[in-house]
Coordinates of C-alpha atoms in Angstrom, one line a residue:
M1 CA 38.2 30.1 -27.9
L2 CA 40.1 28.7 -30.9
I3 CA 43.1 30.4 -32.4
D4 CA 43.1 30.9 -36.2
M5 CA 45.3 28.2 -37.8
P6 CA 48.3 29.6 -39.8
Q7 CA 47.8 29.3 -43.5
S8 CA 50.9 27.0 -43.9
F9 CA 49.5 24.5 -41.4
L10 CA 46.1 24.7 -43.0
D11 CA 47.6 23.9 -46.3
Y12 CA 49.6 21.1 -44.8
V13 CA 46.5 19.4 -43.4
R14 CA 44.7 19.7 -46.7
Y15 CA 47.7 18.3 -48.5
A16 CA 48.0 15.4 -46.1
Q17 CA 44.4 14.4 -46.6
L18 CA 44.7 14.7 -50.3
V19 CA 47.7 12.4 -50.4
A20 CA 45.9 9.9 -48.1
Q21 CA 43.0 9.8 -50.6
L22 CA 45.5 9.5 -53.5
G23 CA 47.3 6.7 -51.7
F24 CA 44.1 4.8 -51.0
F25 CA 42.8 4.8 -54.6
S26 CA 46.2 4.1 -56.1
T27 CA 47.0 1.3 -53.6
T28 CA 43.5 -0.2 -54.1
F29 CA 43.8 0.0 -57.9
F30 CA 47.3 -1.4 -58.4
C31 CA 47.1 -4.0 -55.6
F32 CA 43.8 -5.3 -56.9
I33 CA 45.4 -5.7 -60.4
L34 CA 48.4 -7.5 -58.9
V35 CA 46.2 -9.9 -56.9
F36 CA 43.9 -10.5 -60.0
L37 CA 46.9 -11.2 -62.3
T38 CA 48.5 -13.5 -59.7
M39 CA 45.4 -15.5 -59.2
F40 CA 43.9 -15.6 -62.7
G41 CA 46.4 -14.2 -65.2
V42 CA 49.9 -15.5 -64.7
K43 CA 50.3 -19.0 -66.0
R44 CA 53.6 -19.9 -64.3
N45 CA 53.4 -21.7 -61.0
F46 CA 55.1 -19.6 -58.4
G47 CA 54.4 -22.2 -55.7
T48 CA 53.6 -20.9 -52.2
Y49 CA 55.3 -17.6 -53.1
K50 CA 52.0 -16.8 -54.9
Y51 CA 50.3 -16.5 -51.5
L52 CA 52.9 -14.0 -50.3
L53 CA 52.3 -12.0 -53.5
V54 CA 48.6 -12.0 -52.8
L55 CA 48.7 -11.4 -49.0
F56 CA 51.1 -8.4 -49.1
P57 CA 48.9 -6.2 -51.3
V58 CA 45.7 -7.2 -49.4
V59 CA 47.4 -6.0 -46.2
G60 CA 48.4 -2.8 -48.1
I61 CA 44.8 -2.1 -49.1
F62 CA 43.7 -2.6 -45.4
F63 CA 46.5 -0.2 -44.3
A64 CA 45.4 2.5 -46.8
T65 CA 41.8 2.1 -45.8
I66 CA 42.5 2.8 -42.2
E67 CA 44.5 5.9 -43.1
L68 CA 41.7 7.1 -45.3
I69 CA 39.2 6.7 -42.5
L70 CA 41.2 8.2 -39.7
Y71 CA 43.5 10.7 -41.4
P72 CA 46.2 10.1 -38.7
N73 CA 48.6 12.9 -38.2
V74 CA 52.0 13.5 -36.4
Y75 CA 53.2 16.7 -34.8
S76 CA 56.7 17.1 -33.5
H77 CA 57.6 19.7 -31.0
N78 CA 61.1 20.0 -29.5
A79 CA 61.6 16.8 -27.4
G80 CA 58.3 15.2 -28.1
F81 CA 55.7 14.3 -30.7
V82 CA 52.1 13.2 -30.8
V83 CA 50.4 10.8 -33.2
Y84 CA 46.8 11.7 -33.3
S85 CA 43.5 12.0 -35.1
T86 CA 40.6 14.4 -34.7
S87 CA 38.3 12.3 -36.9
R88 CA 35.3 10.5 -35.3
P89 CA 34.3 8.1 -38.1
F90 CA 31.0 6.1 -37.6
N91 CA 30.5 8.2 -34.4
M92 CA 33.3 6.2 -32.7
T93 CA 34.3 7.3 -29.2
Q94 CA 37.7 8.9 -28.5
D95 CA 39.0 5.6 -27.0
A96 CA 37.8 3.6 -30.0
V97 CA 39.7 6.0 -32.4
T98 CA 42.8 5.6 -30.2
W99 CA 42.6 1.8 -30.7
F100 CA 42.2 2.2 -34.4
I101 CA 45.4 4.3 -34.5
V102 CA 47.1 1.6 -32.5
L103 CA 45.8 -0.9 -35.1
Y104 CA 47.2 1.4 -37.8
T105 CA 50.7 1.3 -36.3
G106 CA 50.4 -2.4 -35.9
V107 CA 49.5 -2.9 -39.6
Y108 CA 52.6 -0.9 -40.4
A109 CA 54.8 -3.3 -38.5
T110 CA 53.0 -6.3 -40.1
T111 CA 53.8 -4.8 -43.5
I112 CA 57.5 -4.5 -43.0
S113 CA 57.6 -8.0 -41.4
M114 CA 55.8 -9.5 -44.4
L115 CA 58.4 -7.8 -46.6
S116 CA 61.2 -9.5 -44.7
V117 CA 59.4 -12.8 -45.2
Q118 CA 59.4 -12.3 -48.9
F119 CA 63.1 -11.7 -48.9
L120 CA 63.7 -14.8 -46.9
Y121 CA 61.6 -16.9 -49.3
R122 CA 63.6 -15.7 -52.3
Y123 CA 66.9 -16.3 -50.4
W124 CA 66.0 -19.9 -49.6
A125 CA 64.6 -20.5 -53.1
I126 CA 68.1 -19.9 -54.4
F127 CA 70.4 -21.1 -51.7
D128 CA 68.5 -23.7 -49.6
E129 CA 65.4 -24.9 -51.3
K130 CA 64.7 -27.5 -48.6
K131 CA 63.8 -24.8 -46.2
L132 CA 60.9 -23.7 -48.5
S133 CA 59.0 -26.5 -46.7
F134 CA 58.3 -23.8 -44.0
F135 CA 56.1 -22.1 -46.6
K136 CA 54.1 -25.1 -47.6
G137 CA 50.8 -26.4 -46.2
W138 CA 49.9 -25.5 -42.7
R139 CA 53.5 -24.2 -42.1
F140 CA 52.6 -21.2 -44.2
L141 CA 50.7 -20.1 -41.1
I142 CA 54.1 -19.7 -39.3
C143 CA 55.0 -17.0 -41.8
T144 CA 51.7 -15.3 -41.2
A145 CA 52.0 -15.6 -37.4
Y146 CA 55.5 -14.2 -37.6
S147 CA 54.2 -11.0 -39.3
L148 CA 51.2 -10.7 -37.0
Y149 CA 53.3 -11.2 -33.9
F150 CA 55.5 -8.2 -34.6
G151 CA 52.4 -6.2 -35.6
I152 CA 50.8 -7.0 -32.3
Q153 CA 54.1 -6.3 -30.4
W154 CA 54.4 -2.9 -32.1
A155 CA 50.8 -2.0 -31.5
L156 CA 50.7 -3.0 -27.8
G157 CA 54.0 -1.3 -27.1
T158 CA 52.8 1.9 -28.7
Y159 CA 49.6 1.8 -26.8
Y160 CA 51.1 0.9 -23.4
F161 CA 54.3 3.1 -23.5
G162 CA 52.8 5.9 -25.5
K163 CA 49.7 6.7 -23.4
I164 CA 49.0 10.4 -23.1
D165 CA 50.0 11.4 -19.5
D166 CA 49.7 14.8 -17.8
Y167 CA 53.3 15.8 -18.5
A168 CA 53.1 15.1 -22.2
E169 CA 49.7 16.8 -22.4
N170 CA 51.0 20.0 -20.7
Y171 CA 54.1 19.8 -22.9
L172 CA 52.2 19.8 -26.2
R173 CA 48.9 21.4 -25.4
L174 CA 49.7 25.1 -26.1
E175 CA 51.5 24.3 -29.4
M176 CA 48.7 22.1 -30.6
M177 CA 46.2 24.9 -30.0
Q178 CA 48.4 27.5 -31.7
K179 CA 49.4 25.5 -34.7
Y180 CA 46.3 23.3 -35.3
S181 CA 43.5 25.0 -33.4
T182 CA 43.0 21.7 -31.6
D183 CA 42.2 21.2 -28.0
F184 CA 44.4 18.4 -26.7
S185 CA 41.7 16.9 -24.6
E186 CA 39.7 16.2 -27.8
I187 CA 42.3 14.2 -29.8
A188 CA 42.7 10.5 -29.9
G189 CA 46.3 9.1 -30.1
M190 CA 49.6 8.6 -28.4
T191 CA 52.5 10.8 -27.3
L192 CA 56.2 10.6 -26.6
V193 CA 58.3 13.2 -24.7
A194 CA 61.9 12.2 -24.4
Y195 CA 62.9 14.3 -21.4
D196 CA 61.3 15.6 -18.2
K197 CA 61.5 19.2 -16.9
D198 CA 64.9 18.4 -15.3
G199 CA 66.3 17.0 -18.5
N200 CA 66.2 13.4 -17.3
I201 CA 65.1 10.7 -19.8
R202 CA 61.5 9.6 -19.5
W203 CA 62.3 5.9 -19.7
F204 CA 58.8 4.6 -19.7
N205 CA 58.1 6.7 -22.8
I206 CA 61.4 5.8 -24.4
C207 CA 60.5 2.0 -24.1
C208 CA 58.1 2.7 -26.9
T209 CA 61.0 3.9 -29.1
L210 CA 63.2 0.9 -28.0
N211 CA 60.4 -1.5 -28.9
Q212 CA 59.9 0.0 -32.3
T213 CA 63.6 0.1 -33.0
F214 CA 64.0 -3.6 -32.1
I215 CA 61.3 -4.6 -34.5
M216 CA 62.6 -2.4 -37.4
M217 CA 66.2 -3.8 -36.8
V218 CA 65.0 -7.4 -37.0
Q219 CA 63.1 -6.9 -40.2
Y220 CA 65.7 -4.6 -41.9
S221 CA 68.5 -7.0 -40.9
V222 CA 66.7 -9.9 -42.6
I223 CA 66.1 -7.7 -45.7
I224 CA 69.7 -6.5 -45.9
Y225 CA 71.3 -9.9 -45.2
C226 CA 69.3 -11.7 -47.8
G227 CA 69.7 -8.9 -50.3
I228 CA 73.5 -8.7 -50.0
W229 CA 74.1 -12.4 -50.2
M230 CA 71.8 -12.8 -53.2
Y231 CA 73.7 -10.0 -54.9
I232 CA 77.0 -11.6 -54.1
E233 CA 76.2 -15.2 -55.1
I234 CA 73.2 -15.2 -57.4
E235 CA 75.1 -15.4 -60.6
E236 CA 76.9 -18.6 -59.5
K237 CA 73.8 -20.2 -58.0
V238 CA 71.4 -19.6 -60.9
Q239 CA 73.7 -21.2 -63.4
M240 CA 72.6 -24.6 -62.2
L241 CA 69.0 -23.8 -63.0
S242 CA 67.1 -24.0 -66.3
L243 CA 67.1 -20.9 -68.5
S244 CA 63.5 -20.2 -67.7
L245 CA 64.0 -20.4 -63.9
R246 CA 67.3 -18.4 -64.2
N247 CA 65.5 -15.5 -65.9
L248 CA 62.7 -15.7 -63.4
H249 CA 65.0 -15.5 -60.4
K250 CA 66.9 -12.6 -61.9
Q251 CA 63.6 -10.8 -62.5
F252 CA 62.6 -11.4 -58.9
F253 CA 66.1 -10.3 -57.7
K254 CA 65.7 -7.0 -59.6
T255 CA 62.3 -6.6 -57.9
L256 CA 63.8 -7.2 -54.5
I257 CA 66.6 -4.6 -55.1
L258 CA 63.9 -2.0 -55.7
Q259 CA 62.0 -3.5 -52.8
I260 CA 65.0 -2.6 -50.6
V261 CA 65.4 0.9 -51.8
T262 CA 61.7 1.8 -51.9
P263 CA 60.8 0.7 -48.3
T264 CA 64.0 2.3 -47.0
V265 CA 62.8 5.6 -48.3
T266 CA 59.1 5.3 -47.7
L267 CA 58.8 3.0 -44.7
F268 CA 61.9 2.9 -42.5
L269 CA 63.4 6.4 -42.8
P270 CA 60.2 8.3 -42.1
V271 CA 59.6 6.4 -38.9
I272 CA 63.3 6.7 -37.8
I273 CA 63.1 10.5 -38.2
I274 CA 59.8 10.8 -36.3
I275 CA 60.8 8.6 -33.3
Y276 CA 64.4 9.8 -32.9
L277 CA 63.9 13.6 -33.5
P278 CA 62.8 14.1 -29.9
F279 CA 66.2 12.9 -28.6
L280 CA 67.9 15.9 -30.3
D281 CA 65.6 18.2 -28.3
L282 CA 65.7 20.8 -31.1
E283 CA 63.6 23.9 -30.9
C284 CA 61.4 23.0 -33.8
D285 CA 57.7 22.7 -34.7
L286 CA 57.3 20.3 -37.5
P287 CA 54.2 18.7 -39.1
T288 CA 56.0 15.3 -39.4
G289 CA 52.8 13.7 -40.3
I290 CA 53.7 14.4 -43.9
F291 CA 55.8 11.3 -43.7
L292 CA 52.8 9.2 -43.2
S293 CA 51.8 9.9 -46.8
A294 CA 54.7 7.7 -47.9
F295 CA 53.3 4.7 -45.9
T296 CA 50.1 4.7 -47.9
L297 CA 51.8 5.0 -51.3
Y298 CA 54.2 2.2 -50.7
P299 CA 51.9 -0.8 -51.4
A300 CA 51.0 0.7 -54.7
M301 CA 54.7 1.3 -55.6
D302 CA 55.5 -2.3 -54.6
A303 CA 52.7 -3.7 -56.8
I304 CA 54.0 -1.6 -59.8
I305 CA 57.5 -2.8 -59.2
V306 CA 56.5 -6.5 -59.4
M307 CA 54.2 -6.0 -62.5
Y308 CA 56.8 -3.9 -64.3
I309 CA 59.9 -6.1 -63.8
V310 CA 58.5 -9.7 -63.8
A311 CA 57.9 -10.6 -67.4
D312 CA 55.1 -13.0 -66.6
Y313 CA 53.0 -10.2 -65.2
R314 CA 53.6 -8.0 -68.2
E315 CA 52.6 -10.8 -70.6
A316 CA 49.5 -11.7 -68.5
A317 CA 48.4 -8.1 -68.4
K318 CA 48.9 -7.7 -72.2
T319 CA 47.0 -10.9 -72.9
M320 CA 44.1 -10.0 -70.6
L321 CA 43.9 -6.5 -72.0
K322 CA 43.8 -7.8 -75.6
E323 CA 41.0 -10.3 -74.6
A324 CA 39.0 -7.6 -72.9
L325 CA 39.4 -5.2 -75.9
H326 CA 38.4 -8.0 -78.3
K327 CA 35.3 -8.7 -76.2
V328 CA 34.3 -5.0 -76.1
S329 CA 34.9 -4.7 -79.8
S330 CA 32.8 -7.8 -80.5
W331 CA 30.0 -6.5 -78.2
L332 CA 30.0 -3.1 -79.9
G333 CA 29.9 -4.9 -83.3
T334 CA 26.9 -7.0 -82.2
V335 CA 25.1 -3.9 -80.8
E336 CA 25.7 -2.0 -84.1
T337 CA 24.4 -5.0 -86.1
D338 CA 21.3 -5.3 -84.0
K339 CA 20.6 -1.5 -84.4
S340 CA 21.1 -1.8 -88.2
S341 CA 18.7 -4.8 -88.4
T342 CA 16.1 -2.9 -86.3
R343 CA 16.3 0.2 -88.6
A344 CA 16.0 -2.0 -91.7
R345 CA 12.9 -3.8 -90.3
S346 CA 11.4 -0.4 -89.2
T347 CA 12.0 1.0 -92.7
A348 CA 10.4 -2.0 -94.4
T349 CA 7.4 -1.8 -92.2
N350 CA 6.8 1.9 -93.0
L351 CA 7.1 1.6 -96.8
P352 CA 3.9 2.1 -98.8
V353 CA 2.4 -1.1 -100.1
A354 CA 3.1 -0.1 -103.7
L355 CA 6.8 0.3 -103.0
S356 CA 7.1 -2.9 -101.0
P357 CA 9.0 -5.7 -102.8
N358 CA 6.9 -8.4 -104.3

């Protein structure tokens, strides 16, 4: 027998699904525009950085698509939390949905890893241009492999160390039923409970947190290191470049500053709160899945940042919009002319012979 879901939790579920839909459509729209402008609109040659500018939004669209399909959720209770989904898209089995959630977490790690690669590229472009050879030709695959490696490590660590065991199921079952009217045996996902009944740390579960912390520390350290040194020395270094390149580097630097603040708020902090809250063992019941909404919105925000700050994108967008409007205007003019000609011929045909021109 299912227990009626409290109105507040019902509203939360609806809100989370609405934000997931909004995130998918906004991410798809803005990331598509960014990719299109990068490939066909922007005239300046960004070198191999162009591929990073294309690859990142493509991964963002993939990430948002998985969230739209699965509607993953997180529920935190005292010393534990569960990442789960009750959806069964395409009639997938419970195990298949679990693997898709694992894939979802892996794409998150791939996203933050690709962000650190972008910072490293900009850092070397200013301070050690010879090292940009790592981004050219087949070596670009090293950058891709770097991001994929950490994505796989995060996903497998989450799956292996976060498996739902009997203790975690018993710990969270009653609360899940009361808050979400959900039978724990029917959900697909992973759990983490920090302490056992005697108050001892469940180290096997905690290895999941340690693995995730290591990956985040590596990526965030690269981001912060490159960001700080570019802030300290960029003025001196860019003086040796041409005015055009100097302005471009400054624009990308402003972009990267926002790309530090934005992922800190939308990508890193939410995960840190979710995975470290159990260690406090507070008496709380929180729908922490609300933080997942920020993950989906981030790729759209990142695309907007690049297109707003980098002048080449603004100019390319204006040029392509003007051309599109001109073509639409010309097409409408042609249609109107054809209609006028048709009406004139029709009128001439229907005139009496006596009124027809000689």
